[in-house]
Coordinates of C-alpha atoms in Angstrom, one line a residue:
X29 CA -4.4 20.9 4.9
X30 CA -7.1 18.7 2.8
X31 CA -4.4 18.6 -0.1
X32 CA -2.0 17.0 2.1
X33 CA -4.5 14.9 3.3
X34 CA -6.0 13.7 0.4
X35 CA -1.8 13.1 -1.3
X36 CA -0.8 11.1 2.5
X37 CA -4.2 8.7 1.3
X38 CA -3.5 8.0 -2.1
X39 CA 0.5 7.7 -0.9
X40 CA -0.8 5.4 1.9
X41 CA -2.8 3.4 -0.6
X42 CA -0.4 2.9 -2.9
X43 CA 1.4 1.3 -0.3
X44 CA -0.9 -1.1 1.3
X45 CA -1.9 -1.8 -2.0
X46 CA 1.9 -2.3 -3.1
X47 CA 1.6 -5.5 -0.1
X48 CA -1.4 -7.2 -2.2
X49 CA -0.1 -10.1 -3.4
X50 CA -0.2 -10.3 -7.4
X51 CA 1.6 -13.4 -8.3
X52 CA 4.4 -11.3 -9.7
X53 CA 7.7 -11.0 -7.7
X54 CA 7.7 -7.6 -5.8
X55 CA 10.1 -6.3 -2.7
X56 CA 7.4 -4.8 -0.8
X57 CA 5.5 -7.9 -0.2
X58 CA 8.0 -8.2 2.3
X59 CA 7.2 -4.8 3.9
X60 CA 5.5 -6.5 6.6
X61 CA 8.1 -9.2 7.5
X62 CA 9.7 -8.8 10.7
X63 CA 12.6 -10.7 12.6
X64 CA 13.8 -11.5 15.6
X65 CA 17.4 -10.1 15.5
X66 CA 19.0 -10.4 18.9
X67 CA 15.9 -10.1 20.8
X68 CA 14.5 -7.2 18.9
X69 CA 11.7 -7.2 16.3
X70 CA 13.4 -5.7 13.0
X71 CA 12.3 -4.7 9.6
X72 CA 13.0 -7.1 7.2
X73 CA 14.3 -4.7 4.5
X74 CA 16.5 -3.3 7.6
X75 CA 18.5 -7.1 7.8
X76 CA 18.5 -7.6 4.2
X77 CA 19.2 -6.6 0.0
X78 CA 16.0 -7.5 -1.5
X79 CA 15.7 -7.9 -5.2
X80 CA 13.5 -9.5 -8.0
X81 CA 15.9 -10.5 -10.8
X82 CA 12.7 -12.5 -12.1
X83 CA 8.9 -12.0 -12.6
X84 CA 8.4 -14.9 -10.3
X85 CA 11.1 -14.7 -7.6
X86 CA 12.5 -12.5 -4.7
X87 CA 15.6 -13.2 -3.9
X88 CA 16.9 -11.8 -0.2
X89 CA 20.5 -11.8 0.9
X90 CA 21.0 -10.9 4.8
X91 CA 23.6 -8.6 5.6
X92 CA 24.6 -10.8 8.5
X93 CA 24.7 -14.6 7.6
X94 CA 23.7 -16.0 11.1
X95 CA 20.9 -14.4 10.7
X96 CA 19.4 -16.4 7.7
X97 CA 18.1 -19.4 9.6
X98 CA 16.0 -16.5 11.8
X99 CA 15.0 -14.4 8.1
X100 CA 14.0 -17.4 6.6
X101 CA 11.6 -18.2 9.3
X102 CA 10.2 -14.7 9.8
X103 CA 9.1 -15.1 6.3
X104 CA 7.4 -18.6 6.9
X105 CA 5.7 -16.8 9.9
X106 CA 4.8 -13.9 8.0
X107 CA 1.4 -15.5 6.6
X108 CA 2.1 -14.5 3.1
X109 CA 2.0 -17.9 1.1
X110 CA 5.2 -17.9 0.4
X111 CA 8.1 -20.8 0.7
X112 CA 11.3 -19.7 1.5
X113 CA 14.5 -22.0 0.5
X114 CA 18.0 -21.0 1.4
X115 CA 21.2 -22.1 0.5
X116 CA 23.1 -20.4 3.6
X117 CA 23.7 -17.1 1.8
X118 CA 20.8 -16.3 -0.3
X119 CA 16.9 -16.6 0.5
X120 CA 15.2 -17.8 -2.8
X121 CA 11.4 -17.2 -2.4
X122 CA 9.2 -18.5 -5.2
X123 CA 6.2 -16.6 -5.8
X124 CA 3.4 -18.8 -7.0
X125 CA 0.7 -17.9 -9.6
X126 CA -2.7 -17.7 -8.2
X127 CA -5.8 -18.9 -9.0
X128 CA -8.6 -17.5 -10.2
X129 CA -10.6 -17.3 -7.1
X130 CA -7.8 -15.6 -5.1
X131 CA -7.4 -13.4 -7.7
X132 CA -10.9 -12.6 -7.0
X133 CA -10.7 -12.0 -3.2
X134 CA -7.7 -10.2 -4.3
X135 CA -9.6 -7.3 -6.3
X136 CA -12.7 -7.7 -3.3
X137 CA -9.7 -6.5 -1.1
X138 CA -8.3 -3.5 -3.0
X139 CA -11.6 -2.7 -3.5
X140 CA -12.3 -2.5 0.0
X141 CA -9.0 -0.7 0.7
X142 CA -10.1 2.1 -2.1
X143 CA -13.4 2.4 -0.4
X144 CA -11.4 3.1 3.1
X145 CA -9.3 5.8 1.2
X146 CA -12.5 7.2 -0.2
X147 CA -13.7 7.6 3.3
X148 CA -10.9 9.3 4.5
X149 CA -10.5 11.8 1.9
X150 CA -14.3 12.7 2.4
X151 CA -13.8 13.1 6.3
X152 CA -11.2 15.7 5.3
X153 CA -13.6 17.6 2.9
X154 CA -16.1 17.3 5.7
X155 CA -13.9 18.8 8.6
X156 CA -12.3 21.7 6.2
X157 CA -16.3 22.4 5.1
X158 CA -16.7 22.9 8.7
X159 CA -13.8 25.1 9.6
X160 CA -14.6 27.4 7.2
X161 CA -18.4 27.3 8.0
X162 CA -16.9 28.4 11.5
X163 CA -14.5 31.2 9.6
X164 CA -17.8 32.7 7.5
X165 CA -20.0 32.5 11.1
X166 CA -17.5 34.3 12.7
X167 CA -16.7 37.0 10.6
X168 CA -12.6 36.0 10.0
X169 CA -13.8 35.2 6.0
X170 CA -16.3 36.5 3.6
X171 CA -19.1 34.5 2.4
X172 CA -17.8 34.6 -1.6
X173 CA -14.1 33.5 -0.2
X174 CA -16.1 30.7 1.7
X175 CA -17.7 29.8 -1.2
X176 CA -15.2 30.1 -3.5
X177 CA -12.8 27.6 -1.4
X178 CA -15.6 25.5 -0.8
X179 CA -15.5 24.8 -4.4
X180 CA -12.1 24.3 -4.6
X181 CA -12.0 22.0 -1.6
X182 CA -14.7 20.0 -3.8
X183 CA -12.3 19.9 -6.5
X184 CA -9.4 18.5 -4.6
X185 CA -11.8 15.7 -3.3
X186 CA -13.0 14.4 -6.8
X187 CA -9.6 15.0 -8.0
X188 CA -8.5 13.1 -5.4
X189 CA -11.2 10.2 -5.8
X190 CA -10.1 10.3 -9.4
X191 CA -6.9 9.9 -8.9
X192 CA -7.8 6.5 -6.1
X193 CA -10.0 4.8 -8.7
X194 CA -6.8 5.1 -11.6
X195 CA -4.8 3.3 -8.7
X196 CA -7.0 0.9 -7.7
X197 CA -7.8 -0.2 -11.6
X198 CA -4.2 -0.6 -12.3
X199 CA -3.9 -3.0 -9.1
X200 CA -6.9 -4.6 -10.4
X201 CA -5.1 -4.6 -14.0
X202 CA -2.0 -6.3 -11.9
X203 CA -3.5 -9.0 -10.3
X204 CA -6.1 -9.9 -13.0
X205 CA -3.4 -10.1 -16.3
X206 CA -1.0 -12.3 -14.5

């Protein structure tokens, strides 16, 4: 159980971290984008192709054509910083180099976000500690198989910690280097 806990975190980091804003074009920026399509709330990537055929643009092309005004301004909405300009069929969004005190909010964000996944990885070391506490006190496990998952638990959870500070200095690598 841990090690799917501690692989859901660092996949669930990725992603949120995959939304930070970097100044280079990527698709999942939009991940949060949703419009109104006939009265329901829709995904944007659900509506639309998005692509990145440069380092500094997303392009998005709605599957239904009507629906570009409403795309468009789902985007706007979105609170991203970005500008949206159609042409009727295609969405061109620009994505603007930041400066260098964005950039540094930026890294204080993925920072923070790290920390959270640190937290959460720890909380599931802590409750599979305590299970097996409660397997050794009531006699379903012996203390030496206790201890020597305990270990291995401890394992998983720096491996895991490892594994969340490699992430979070390539995102810092990413938003830094542009």
């Amino acid at each position: 159980q841990n090690a799917m806990g501690n692989i859901e975190h660092r996949k669930a980091l990725r992603h949120t971290l995959g939304r930070v804003r970097t100044g280079r074009a990527n698709a999942a920026l939009l991940d949060s984008v949703r419009v109104d399509y006939y009265g329901a709330m829709t995904p944007l990537n659900q509506l639309a192709t998005i692509s990145t055929p440069e380092p500094r643009l997303i392009m998005v092309k709605p599957f239904d054509r009507s629906s570009t005004s409403s795309v468009e301004k789902a985007i706007q909405a979105a609170g991203l910083g970005l500008n949206p300009s159609s042409d009727g069929e295609f969405i061109r969004i620009p994505v603007p180099q930041l400066n260098q005190e964005r950039r540094k909010e930026l890294v204080k964000v993925v920072h923070k976000q790290a920390e959270e996944s640190k937290v959460a990885v720890r909380n599931h070391r802590r409750d599979c500690n305590a299970l097996l506490k409660d397997m050794e006190n009531g006699g379903d496990a012996s203390k030496d198989d206790v201890a020597r998952a305990l270990k291995k638990i401890q394992e998983m959870t720096d491996a895991a910690v490892v594994e969340i500070d490699r992430i979070v200095a390539a995102k810092e690598k990413e938003i830094t280097e542009i």
